Short mmCIF file of C-alpha atoms in Angstrom, two decimals:
data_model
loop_
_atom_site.label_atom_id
_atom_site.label_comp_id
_atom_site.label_asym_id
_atom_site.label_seq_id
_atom_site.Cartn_x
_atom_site.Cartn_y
_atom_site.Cartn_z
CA UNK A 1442 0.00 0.00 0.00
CA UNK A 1443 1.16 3.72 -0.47
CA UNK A 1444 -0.43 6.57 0.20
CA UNK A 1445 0.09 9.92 -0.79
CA UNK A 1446 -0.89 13.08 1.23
CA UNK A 1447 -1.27 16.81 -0.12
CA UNK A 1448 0.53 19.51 0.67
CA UNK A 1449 -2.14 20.81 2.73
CA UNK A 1450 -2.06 17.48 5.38
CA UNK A 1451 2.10 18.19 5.31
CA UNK A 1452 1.30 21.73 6.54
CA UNK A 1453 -0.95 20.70 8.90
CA UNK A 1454 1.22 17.95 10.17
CA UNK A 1455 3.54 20.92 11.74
CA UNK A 1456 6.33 18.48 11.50
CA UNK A 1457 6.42 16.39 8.46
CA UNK A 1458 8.88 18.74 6.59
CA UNK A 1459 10.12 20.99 9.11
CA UNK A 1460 13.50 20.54 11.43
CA UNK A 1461 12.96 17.82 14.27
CA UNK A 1462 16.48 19.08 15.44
CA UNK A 1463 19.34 21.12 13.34
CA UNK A 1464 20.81 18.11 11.54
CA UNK A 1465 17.55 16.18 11.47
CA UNK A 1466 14.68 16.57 8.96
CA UNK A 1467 11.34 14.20 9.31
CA UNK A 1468 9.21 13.10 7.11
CA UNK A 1469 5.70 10.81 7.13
CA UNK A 1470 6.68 7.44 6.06
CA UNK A 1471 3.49 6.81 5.51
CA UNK A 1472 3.54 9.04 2.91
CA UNK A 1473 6.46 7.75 1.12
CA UNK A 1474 7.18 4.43 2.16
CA UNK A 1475 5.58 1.11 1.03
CA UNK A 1476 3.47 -0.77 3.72
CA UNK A 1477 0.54 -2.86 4.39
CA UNK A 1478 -2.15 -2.17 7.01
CA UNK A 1479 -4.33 -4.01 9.53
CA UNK A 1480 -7.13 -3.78 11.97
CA UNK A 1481 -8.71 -5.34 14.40
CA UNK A 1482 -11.75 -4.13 12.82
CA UNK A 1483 -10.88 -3.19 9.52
CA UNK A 1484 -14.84 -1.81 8.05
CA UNK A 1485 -17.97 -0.94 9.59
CA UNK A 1486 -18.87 1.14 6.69
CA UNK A 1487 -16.95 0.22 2.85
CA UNK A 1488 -16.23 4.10 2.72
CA UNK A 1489 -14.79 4.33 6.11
CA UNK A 1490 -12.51 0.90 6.27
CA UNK A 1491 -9.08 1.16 7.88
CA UNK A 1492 -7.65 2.43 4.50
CA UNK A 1493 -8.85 6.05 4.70
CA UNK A 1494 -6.56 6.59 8.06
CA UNK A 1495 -3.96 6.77 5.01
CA UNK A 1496 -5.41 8.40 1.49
CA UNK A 1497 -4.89 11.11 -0.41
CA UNK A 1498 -7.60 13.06 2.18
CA UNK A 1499 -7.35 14.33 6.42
CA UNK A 1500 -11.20 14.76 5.52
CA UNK A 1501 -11.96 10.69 4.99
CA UNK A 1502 -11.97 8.61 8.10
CA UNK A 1503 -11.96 5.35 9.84
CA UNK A 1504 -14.80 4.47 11.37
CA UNK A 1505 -15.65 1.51 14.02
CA UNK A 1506 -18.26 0.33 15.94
CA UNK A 1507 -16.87 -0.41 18.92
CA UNK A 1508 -15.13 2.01 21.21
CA UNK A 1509 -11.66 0.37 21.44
CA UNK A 1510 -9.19 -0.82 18.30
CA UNK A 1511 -5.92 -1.32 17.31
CA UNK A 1512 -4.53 -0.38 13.95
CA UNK A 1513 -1.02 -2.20 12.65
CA UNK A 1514 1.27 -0.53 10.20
CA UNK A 1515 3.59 -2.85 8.75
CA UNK A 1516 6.89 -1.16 6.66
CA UNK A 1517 9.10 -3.81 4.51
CA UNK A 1518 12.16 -2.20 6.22
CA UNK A 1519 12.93 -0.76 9.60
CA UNK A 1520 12.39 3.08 10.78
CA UNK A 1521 13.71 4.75 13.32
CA UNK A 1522 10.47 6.32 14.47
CA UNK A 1523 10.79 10.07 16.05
CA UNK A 1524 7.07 11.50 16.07
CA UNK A 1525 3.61 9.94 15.48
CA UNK A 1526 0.38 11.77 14.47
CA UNK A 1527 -3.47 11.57 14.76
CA UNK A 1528 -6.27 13.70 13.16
CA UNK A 1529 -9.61 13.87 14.17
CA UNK A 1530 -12.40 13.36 12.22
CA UNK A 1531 -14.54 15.78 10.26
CA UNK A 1532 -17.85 15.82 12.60
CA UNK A 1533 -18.83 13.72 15.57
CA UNK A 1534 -16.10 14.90 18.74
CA UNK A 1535 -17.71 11.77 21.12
CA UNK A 1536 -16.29 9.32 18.49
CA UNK A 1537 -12.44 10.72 18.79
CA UNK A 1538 -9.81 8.47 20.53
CA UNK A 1539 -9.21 10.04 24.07
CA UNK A 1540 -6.56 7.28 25.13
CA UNK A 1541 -4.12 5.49 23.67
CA UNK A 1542 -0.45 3.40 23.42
CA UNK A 1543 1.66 3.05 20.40
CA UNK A 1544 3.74 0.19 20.68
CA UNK A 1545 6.69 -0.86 18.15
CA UNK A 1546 8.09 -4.04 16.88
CA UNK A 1547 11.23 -5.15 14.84
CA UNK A 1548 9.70 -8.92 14.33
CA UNK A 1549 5.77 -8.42 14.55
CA UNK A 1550 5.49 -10.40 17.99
CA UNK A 1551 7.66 -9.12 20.75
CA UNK A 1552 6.52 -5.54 21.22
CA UNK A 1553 7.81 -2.17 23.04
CA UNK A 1554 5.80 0.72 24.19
CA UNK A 1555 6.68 3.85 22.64
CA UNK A 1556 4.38 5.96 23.70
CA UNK A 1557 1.23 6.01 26.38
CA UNK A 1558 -1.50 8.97 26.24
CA UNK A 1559 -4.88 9.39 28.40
CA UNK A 1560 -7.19 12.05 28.63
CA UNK A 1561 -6.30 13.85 25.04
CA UNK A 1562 -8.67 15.80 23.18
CA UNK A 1563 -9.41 17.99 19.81
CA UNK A 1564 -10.24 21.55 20.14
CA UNK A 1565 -11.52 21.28 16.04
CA UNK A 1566 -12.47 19.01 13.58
CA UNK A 1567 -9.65 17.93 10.62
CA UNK A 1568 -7.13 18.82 13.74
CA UNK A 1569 -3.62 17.05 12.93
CA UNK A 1570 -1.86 16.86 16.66
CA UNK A 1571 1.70 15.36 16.77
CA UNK A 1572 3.33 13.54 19.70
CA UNK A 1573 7.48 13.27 20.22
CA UNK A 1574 8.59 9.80 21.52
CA UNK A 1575 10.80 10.62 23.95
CA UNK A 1576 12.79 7.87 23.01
CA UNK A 1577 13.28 7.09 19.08
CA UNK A 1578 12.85 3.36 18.34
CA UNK A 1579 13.51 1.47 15.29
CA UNK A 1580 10.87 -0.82 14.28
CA UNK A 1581 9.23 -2.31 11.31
CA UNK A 1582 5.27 -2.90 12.82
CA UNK A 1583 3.82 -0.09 14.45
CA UNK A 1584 0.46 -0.37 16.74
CA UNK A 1585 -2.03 1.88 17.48
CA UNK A 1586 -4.52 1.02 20.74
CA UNK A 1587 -6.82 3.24 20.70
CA UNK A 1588 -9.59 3.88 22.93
CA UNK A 1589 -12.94 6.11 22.72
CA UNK A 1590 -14.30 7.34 25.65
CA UNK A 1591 -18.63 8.33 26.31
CA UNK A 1592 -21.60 8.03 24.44
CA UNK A 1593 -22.54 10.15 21.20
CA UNK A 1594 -25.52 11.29 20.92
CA UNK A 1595 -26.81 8.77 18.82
CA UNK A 1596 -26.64 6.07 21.80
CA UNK A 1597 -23.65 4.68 20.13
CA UNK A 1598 -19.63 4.45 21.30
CA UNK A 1599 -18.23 4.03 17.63
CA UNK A 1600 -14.69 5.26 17.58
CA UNK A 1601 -12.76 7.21 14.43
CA UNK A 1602 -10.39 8.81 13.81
CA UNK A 1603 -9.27 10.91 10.51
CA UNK A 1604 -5.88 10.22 9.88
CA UNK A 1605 -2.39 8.72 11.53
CA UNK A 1606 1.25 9.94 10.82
CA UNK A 1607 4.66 8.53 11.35
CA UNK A 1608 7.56 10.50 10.85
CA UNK A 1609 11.00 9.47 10.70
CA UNK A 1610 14.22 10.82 9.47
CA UNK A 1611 15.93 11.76 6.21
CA UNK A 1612 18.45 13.51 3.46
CA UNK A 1613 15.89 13.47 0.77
CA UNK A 1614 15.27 16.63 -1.31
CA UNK A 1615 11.37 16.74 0.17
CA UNK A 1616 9.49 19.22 -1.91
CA UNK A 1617 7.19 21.69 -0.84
CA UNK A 1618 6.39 25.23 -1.56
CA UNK A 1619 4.52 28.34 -0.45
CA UNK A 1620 1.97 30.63 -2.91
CA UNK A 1621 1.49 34.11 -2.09
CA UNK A 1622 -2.16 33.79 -2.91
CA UNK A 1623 -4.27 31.11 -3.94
CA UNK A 1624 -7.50 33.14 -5.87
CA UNK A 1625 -6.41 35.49 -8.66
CA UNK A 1626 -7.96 37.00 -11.97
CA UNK A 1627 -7.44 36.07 -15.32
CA UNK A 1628 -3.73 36.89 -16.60
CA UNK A 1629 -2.78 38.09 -12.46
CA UNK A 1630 0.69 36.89 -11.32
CA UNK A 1631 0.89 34.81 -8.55
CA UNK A 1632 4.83 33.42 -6.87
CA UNK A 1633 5.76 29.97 -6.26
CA UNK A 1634 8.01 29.98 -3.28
CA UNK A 1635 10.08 26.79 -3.50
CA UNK A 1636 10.24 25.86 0.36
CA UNK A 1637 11.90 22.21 -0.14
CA UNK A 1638 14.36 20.66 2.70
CA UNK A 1639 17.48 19.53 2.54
CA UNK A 1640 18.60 21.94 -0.29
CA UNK A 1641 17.94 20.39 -3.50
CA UNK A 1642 19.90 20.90 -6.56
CA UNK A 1643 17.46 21.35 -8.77
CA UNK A 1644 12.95 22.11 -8.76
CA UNK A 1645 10.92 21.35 -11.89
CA UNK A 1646 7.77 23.15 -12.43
CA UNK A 1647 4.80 21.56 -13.66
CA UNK A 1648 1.46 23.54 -14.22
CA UNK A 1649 -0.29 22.66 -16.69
CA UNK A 1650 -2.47 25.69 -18.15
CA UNK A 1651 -0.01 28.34 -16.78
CA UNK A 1652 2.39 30.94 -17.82
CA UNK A 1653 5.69 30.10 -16.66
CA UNK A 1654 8.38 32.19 -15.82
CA UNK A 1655 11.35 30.94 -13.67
CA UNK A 1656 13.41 33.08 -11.12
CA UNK A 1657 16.11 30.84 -9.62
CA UNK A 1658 14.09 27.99 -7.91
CA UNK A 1659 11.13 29.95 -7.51
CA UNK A 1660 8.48 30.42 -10.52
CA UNK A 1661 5.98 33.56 -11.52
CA UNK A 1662 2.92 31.96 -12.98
CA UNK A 1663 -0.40 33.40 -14.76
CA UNK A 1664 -2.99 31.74 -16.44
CA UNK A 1665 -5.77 33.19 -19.31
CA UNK A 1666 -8.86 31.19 -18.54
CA UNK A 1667 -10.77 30.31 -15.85
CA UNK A 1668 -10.74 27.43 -13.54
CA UNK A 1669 -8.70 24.95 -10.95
CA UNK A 1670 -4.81 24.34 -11.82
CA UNK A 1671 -3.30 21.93 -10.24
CA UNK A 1672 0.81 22.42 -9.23
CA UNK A 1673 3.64 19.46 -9.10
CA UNK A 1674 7.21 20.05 -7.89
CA UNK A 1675 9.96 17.71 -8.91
CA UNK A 1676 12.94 18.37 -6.67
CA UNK A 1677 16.75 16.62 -6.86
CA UNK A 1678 19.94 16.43 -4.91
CA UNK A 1679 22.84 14.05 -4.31
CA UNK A 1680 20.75 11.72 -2.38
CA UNK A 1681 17.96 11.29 -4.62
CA UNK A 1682 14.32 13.03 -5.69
CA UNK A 1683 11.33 14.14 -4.45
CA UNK A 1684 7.84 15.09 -6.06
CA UNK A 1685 4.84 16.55 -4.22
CA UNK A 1686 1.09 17.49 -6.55
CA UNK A 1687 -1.25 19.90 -5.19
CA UNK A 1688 -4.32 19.16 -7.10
CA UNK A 1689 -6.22 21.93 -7.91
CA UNK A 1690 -4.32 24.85 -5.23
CA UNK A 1691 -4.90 27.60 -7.70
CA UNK A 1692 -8.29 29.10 -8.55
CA UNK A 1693 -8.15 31.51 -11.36
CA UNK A 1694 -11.75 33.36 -11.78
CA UNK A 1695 -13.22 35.65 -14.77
CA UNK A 1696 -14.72 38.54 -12.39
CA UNK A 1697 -17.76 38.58 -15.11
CA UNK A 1698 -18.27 35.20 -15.13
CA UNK A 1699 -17.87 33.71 -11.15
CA UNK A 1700 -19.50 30.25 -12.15
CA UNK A 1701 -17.44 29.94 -15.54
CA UNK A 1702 -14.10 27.89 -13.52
CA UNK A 1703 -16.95 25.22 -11.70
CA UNK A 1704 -15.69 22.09 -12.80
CA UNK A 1705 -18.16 19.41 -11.98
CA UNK A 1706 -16.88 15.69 -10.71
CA UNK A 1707 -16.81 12.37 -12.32
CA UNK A 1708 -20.26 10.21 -11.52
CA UNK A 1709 -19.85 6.60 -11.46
CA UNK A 1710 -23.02 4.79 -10.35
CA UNK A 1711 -23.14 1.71 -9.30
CA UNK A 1712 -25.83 -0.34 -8.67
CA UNK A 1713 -25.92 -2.99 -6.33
CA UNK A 1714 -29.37 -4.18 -6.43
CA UNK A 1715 -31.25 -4.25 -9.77
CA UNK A 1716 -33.74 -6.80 -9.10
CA UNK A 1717 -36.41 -5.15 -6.17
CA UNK A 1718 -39.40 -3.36 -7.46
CA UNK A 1719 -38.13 -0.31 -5.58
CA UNK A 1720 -34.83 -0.69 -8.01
CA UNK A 1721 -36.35 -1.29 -11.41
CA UNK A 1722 -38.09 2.16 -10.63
CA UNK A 1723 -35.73 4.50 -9.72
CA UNK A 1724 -33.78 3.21 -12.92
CA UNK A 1725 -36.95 3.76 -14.78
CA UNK A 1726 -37.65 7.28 -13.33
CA UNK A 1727 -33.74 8.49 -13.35
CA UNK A 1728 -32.61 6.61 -16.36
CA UNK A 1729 -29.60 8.98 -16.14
CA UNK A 1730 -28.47 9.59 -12.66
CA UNK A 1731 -25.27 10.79 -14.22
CA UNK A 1732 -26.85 13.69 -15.80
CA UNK A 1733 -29.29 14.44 -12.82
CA UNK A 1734 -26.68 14.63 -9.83
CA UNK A 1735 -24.99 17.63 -12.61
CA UNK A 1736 -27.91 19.35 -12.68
CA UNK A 1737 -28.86 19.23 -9.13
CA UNK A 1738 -24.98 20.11 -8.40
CA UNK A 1739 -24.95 23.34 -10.73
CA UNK A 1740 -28.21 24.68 -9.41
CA UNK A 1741 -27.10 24.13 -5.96
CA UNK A 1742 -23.92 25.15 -4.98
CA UNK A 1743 -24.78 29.09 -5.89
CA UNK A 1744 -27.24 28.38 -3.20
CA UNK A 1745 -24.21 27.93 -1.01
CA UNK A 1746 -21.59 30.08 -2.15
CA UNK A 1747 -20.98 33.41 -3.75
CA UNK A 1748 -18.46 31.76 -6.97
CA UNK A 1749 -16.67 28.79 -7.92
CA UNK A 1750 -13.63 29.70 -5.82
CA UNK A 1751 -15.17 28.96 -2.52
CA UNK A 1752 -17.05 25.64 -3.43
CA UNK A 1753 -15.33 22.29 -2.24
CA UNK A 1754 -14.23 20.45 -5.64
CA UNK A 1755 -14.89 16.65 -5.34
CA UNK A 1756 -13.19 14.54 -7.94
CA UNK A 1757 -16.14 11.67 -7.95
CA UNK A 1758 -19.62 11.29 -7.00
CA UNK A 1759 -20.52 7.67 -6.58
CA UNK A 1760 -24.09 7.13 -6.38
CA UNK A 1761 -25.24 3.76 -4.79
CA UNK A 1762 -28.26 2.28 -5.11
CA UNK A 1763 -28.84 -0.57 -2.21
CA UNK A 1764 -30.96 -2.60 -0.46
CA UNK A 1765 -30.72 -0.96 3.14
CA UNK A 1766 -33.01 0.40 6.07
CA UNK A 1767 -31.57 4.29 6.11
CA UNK A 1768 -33.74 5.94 3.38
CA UNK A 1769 -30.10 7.41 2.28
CA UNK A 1770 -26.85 8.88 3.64
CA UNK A 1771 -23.58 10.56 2.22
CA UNK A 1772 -20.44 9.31 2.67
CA UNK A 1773 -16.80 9.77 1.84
CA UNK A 1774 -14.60 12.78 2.04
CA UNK A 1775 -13.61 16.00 0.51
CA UNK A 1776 -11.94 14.70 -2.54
CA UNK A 1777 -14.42 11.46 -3.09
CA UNK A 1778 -18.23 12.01 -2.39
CA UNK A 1779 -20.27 9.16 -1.83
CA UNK A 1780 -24.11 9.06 -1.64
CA UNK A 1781 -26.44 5.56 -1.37
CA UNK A 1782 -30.35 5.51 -1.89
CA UNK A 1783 -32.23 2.82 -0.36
CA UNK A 1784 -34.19 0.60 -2.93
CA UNK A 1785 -35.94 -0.88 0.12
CA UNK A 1786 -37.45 2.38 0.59
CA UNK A 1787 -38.47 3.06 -2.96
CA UNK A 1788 -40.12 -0.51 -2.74
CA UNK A 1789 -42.36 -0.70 0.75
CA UNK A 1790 -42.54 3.02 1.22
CA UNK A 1791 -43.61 4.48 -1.89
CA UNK A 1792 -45.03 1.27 -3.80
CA UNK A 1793 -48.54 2.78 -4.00
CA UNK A 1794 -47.38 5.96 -4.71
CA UNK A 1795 -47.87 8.18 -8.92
CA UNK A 1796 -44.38 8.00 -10.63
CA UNK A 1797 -44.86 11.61 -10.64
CA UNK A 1798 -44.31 12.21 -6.78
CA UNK A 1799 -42.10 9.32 -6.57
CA UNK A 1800 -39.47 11.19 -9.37
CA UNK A 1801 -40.05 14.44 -7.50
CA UNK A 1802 -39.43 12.84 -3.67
CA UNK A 1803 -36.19 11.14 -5.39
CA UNK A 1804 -34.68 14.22 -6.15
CA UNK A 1805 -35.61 15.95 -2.82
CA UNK A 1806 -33.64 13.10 -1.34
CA UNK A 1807 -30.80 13.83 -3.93
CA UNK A 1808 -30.69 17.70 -3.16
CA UNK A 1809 -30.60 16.62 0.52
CA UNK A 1810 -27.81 14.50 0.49
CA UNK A 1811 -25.83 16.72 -2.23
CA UNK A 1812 -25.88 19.23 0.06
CA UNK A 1813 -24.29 17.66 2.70
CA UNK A 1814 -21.67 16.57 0.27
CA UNK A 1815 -21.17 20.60 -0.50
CA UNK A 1816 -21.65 22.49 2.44
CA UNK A 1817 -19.61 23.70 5.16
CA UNK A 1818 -19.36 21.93 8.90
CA UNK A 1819 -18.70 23.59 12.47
CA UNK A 1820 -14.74 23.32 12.98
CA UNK A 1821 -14.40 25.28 15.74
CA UNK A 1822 -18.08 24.46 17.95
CA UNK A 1823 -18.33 25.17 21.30
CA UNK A 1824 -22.15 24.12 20.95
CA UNK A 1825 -23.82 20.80 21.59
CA UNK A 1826 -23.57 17.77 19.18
CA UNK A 1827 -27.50 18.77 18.75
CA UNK A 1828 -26.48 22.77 17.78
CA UNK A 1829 -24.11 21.00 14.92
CA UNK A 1830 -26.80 18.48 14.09
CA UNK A 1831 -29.65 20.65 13.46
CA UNK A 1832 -27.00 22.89 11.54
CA UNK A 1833 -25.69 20.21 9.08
CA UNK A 1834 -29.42 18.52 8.71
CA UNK A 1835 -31.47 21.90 8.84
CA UNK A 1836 -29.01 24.00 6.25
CA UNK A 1837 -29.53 20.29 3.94
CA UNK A 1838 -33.58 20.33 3.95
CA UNK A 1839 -33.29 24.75 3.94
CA UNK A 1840 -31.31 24.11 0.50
CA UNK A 1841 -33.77 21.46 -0.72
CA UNK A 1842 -36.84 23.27 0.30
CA UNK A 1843 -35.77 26.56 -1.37
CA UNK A 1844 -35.08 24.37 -4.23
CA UNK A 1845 -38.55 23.63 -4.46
CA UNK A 1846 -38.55 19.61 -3.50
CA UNK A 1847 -40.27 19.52 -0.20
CA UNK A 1848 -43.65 20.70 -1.05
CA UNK A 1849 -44.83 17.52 0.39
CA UNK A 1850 -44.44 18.61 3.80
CA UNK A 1851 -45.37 21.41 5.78
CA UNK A 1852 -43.53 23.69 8.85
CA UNK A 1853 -45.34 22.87 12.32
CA UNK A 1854 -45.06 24.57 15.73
CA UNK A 1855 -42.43 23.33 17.77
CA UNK A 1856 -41.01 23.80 21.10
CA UNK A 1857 -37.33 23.75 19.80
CA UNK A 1858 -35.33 24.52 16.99
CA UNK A 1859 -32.98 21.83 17.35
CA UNK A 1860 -34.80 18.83 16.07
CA UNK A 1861 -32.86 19.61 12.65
CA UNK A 1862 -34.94 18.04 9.61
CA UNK A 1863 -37.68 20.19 8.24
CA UNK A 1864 -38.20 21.51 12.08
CA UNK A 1865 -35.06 23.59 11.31
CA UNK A 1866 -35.07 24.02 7.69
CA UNK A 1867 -38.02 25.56 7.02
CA UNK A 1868 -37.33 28.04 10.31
CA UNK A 1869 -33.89 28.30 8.11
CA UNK A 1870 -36.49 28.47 4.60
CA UNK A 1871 -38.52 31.57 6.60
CA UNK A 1872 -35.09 33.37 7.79
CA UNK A 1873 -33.78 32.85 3.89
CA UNK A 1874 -37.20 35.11 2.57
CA UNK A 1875 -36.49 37.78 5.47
CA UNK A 1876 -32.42 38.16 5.08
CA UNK A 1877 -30.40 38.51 1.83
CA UNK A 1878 -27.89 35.88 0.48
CA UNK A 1879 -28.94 34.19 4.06
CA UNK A 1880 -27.83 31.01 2.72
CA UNK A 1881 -24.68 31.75 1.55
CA UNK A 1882 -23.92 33.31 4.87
CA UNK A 1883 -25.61 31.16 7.57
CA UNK A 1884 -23.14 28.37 5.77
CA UNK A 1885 -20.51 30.22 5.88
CA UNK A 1886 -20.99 30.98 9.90
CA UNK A 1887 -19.48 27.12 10.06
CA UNK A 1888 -15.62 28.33 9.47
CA UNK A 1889 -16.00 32.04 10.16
CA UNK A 1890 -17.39 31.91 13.67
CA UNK A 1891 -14.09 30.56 15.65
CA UNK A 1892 -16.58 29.79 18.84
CA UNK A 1893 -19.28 27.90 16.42
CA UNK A 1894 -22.68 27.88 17.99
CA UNK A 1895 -26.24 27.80 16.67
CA UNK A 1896 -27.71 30.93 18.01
CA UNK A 1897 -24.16 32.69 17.68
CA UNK A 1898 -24.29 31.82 13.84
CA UNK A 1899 -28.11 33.07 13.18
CA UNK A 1900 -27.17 36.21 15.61
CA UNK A 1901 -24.09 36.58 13.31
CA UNK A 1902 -26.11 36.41 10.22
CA UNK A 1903 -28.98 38.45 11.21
CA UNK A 1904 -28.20 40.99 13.54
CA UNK A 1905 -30.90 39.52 15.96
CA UNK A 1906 -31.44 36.79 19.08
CA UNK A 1907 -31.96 33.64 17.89
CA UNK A 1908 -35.01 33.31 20.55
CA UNK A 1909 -36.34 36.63 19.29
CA UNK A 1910 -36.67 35.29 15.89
CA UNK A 1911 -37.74 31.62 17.05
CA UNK A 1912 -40.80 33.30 19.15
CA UNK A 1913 -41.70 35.50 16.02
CA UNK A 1914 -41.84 32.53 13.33
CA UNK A 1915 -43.83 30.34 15.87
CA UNK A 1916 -46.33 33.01 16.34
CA UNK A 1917 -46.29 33.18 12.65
CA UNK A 1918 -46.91 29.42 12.25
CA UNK A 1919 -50.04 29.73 14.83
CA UNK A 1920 -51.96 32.32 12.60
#
């Protein structure tokens, strides 16, 4: 196995290309090196197996049921180990690790403790926090215990964890680099800084789409049309090479055109049952879910945002069509969205219902879960796990009931706004009809606000109390 991180995860990391001491630089093996991985419990859920704790994404995850697991990491040669990492997932705080040992091996079965931890904790979600050994070890298998601690608020213990680091040392050229700005018009400059340890001899620049123009190891680049443009760095010195891709770091927009850079993702469906009734219809209603998850994608995210530049760019949908209980949920991460539909559903639920209302509650479902693929989440909440539910579940049904796919159902008077759903989205649908561009900004509250709470983000939004407006739309609901 190899996995490959972006430049963004190396940042993050603090210490995966900085100085561990004067003469020592560190890098992630795991980014690097060849190795196999194992698990005690290696998938509760296909998208969130053992394997996403190291891909191409800090936003992916691994994701158990239980509340204690080890994960092995097993390198064809030996490293002499100096720092370990863990990130925490992108939602759900009760699931993160909160004790743990890493223990090290040379053979596989006689082990040594490197490192013990209790009580830890994430202040945010996607946080990458690194731990020194005190004493460097050389070893071959690496273990991870880890142990959850509490219960979520969905009655469960389930444990993940976003992503694990080990860093060790080396003379390799590692390539990196700095951009003094990542947005810029049509035909603007913008400076590649070539930050790479260990002095390399020599950096190749590779952007395709861009204007080069080379100052020492550095590069001036502009581009003429719109759009995403990815950046590779090839560095060399005496030791050997180094090559790191940043896919899609620069966003180049036409001022008069903000939507013309959106570059939709690849849509593979795949269909794992094709036999139930519930099945046969969707595939008769949406003969071409391909072309209906575009649509649905280019009319939604200006809901969300303001221009291309600010929407998360996926590189695949994967739309799933199975036999399961949940109605439908979205998986994956930022680079790989994954969203299922329940045939079992479509069959006992809406059997006696017109193709007409079935077609139109399949595509609510689709701008519901779309949504979630697209919009923001709390980092930073100092909230409740119910503030950031009804958040990520009311701003979904706001989007698809200002979309026009939840005429079905109707807002009712409730004692709380928390119950997320439609008992938050259509108090979200009434705020969106009194404030402008309320959408764009309520999502928005999720990475701007550094103390994330419900009634903060609506206050921040709206100028008013979040009780103030709650009492006024329930009043208008009893009329």
């Amino acid at each position: 196995m190899f996995k490959m991180k972006s430049l963004a995860f190396l940042c993050t990391a603090m210490m995966s290309q900085t100085s561990f001491a004067k003469d020592i630089v560190l890098y992630d093996i795991t980014n690097k090196e060849s190795f196999t991985v194992q698990a005690e419990h290696p998938a509760f859920v296909e998208t969130e197996s053992v394997k996403q704790l190291f891909d191409s994404s800090i936003h992916s995850k691994f994701l158990s049921d239980k509340s204690e697991a080890w994960v092995q990491v097993d390198f064809d040669q030996a490293f002499k180990i100096h720092q370990y990492s863990l990130t925490s997932a992108g939602d759900a705080p009760a699931r993160d690790p909160k004790h743990w040992q890493v223990k090290g091996s040379l053979d596989g079965k006689s082990w040594t403790l490197l490192d013990s931890q209790t009580e830890q904790g994430f202040d945010t979600r996607a946080q990458t926090k690194t731990y020194t050994l005190t004493k460097s070890k050389e070893v071959k298998h690496v273990r991870f215990e880890l142990k959850q601690q509490g219960t979520t608020q969905w009655g469960d213990r389930y444990l993940q964890v976003a992503d694990i680091g080990l860093f060790a040392a080396t003379d390799l050229p590692l390539a990196s680099f700095d951009l003094d700005k990542r947005i810029i018009r049509l035909n603007e400059v913008i400076t590649l800084t070539n930050t790479s340890e260990n002095e390399p001899d020599h950096v190749e620049w590779i952007i395709p789409g861009a204007k080069i123009k080379r100052d020492g190891q550095n590069a001036h680049v502009s581009f003429d049309k719109p759009g995403s443009y990815s950046v590779t760095l090839k560095t060399n010195n005496s030791v050997g090479s180094d090559v790191v891709t940043q896919k899609n770091i620069i966003k180049v927009m036409d001022v008069n055109r903000p939507w013309a850079g959106l570059q939709l993702p690849k849509v593979v469906v795949k269909l794992e049952d094709t036999e139930s009734a519930g099945a046969k219809r969707l595939i008769k209603l949406l003969p071409n879910i391909e072309q209906a998850i575009n649509e649905v994608t280019r009319d939604l995210v200006p809901m969300l945002y303001n221009n291309f530049t600010e929407v998360p760019e996926f590189e695949q949908v994967t739309f799933r069509l199975k036999w399961m209980d949940t109605l439908a949920y979205r998986a994956g991460d930022y680079s790989n969205m994954e969203i299922a539909f329940s045939s079992k559903y479509i069959t006992e639920r809406l059997a006696d219902k017109p193709d007409e209302q079935v077609t139109y509650e399949l595509l609510g479902v689709l701008w519901h879960e779309l949504t979630h693929g697209y919009q923001l989440f709390p980092q930073s909440a100092t909230g409740t796990p119910e503030e950031t539910h009804a958040f990520i579940e009311g701003v979904a049904d706001l989007i698809r009931i200002n979309a026009g796919y939840h005429k079905t159902r109707e807002p009712q008077p409730s004692d709380t706004w928390l119950a997320g759903y439609t008992n938050t989205g259509f108090f979200l649908s009434w705020l969106s009809k009194r404030y402008e561009a309320f959408e764009h900004q309520f999502n928005a509250t999720a990475t701007e606000l550094p103390d994330w709470t419900f009634a903060a983000a609506i206050e921040y939004v709206t100028g008013e109390k979040l009780e103030k407006l709650w009492q006024e739309y329930q009043a208008e609901l009893s009329k």
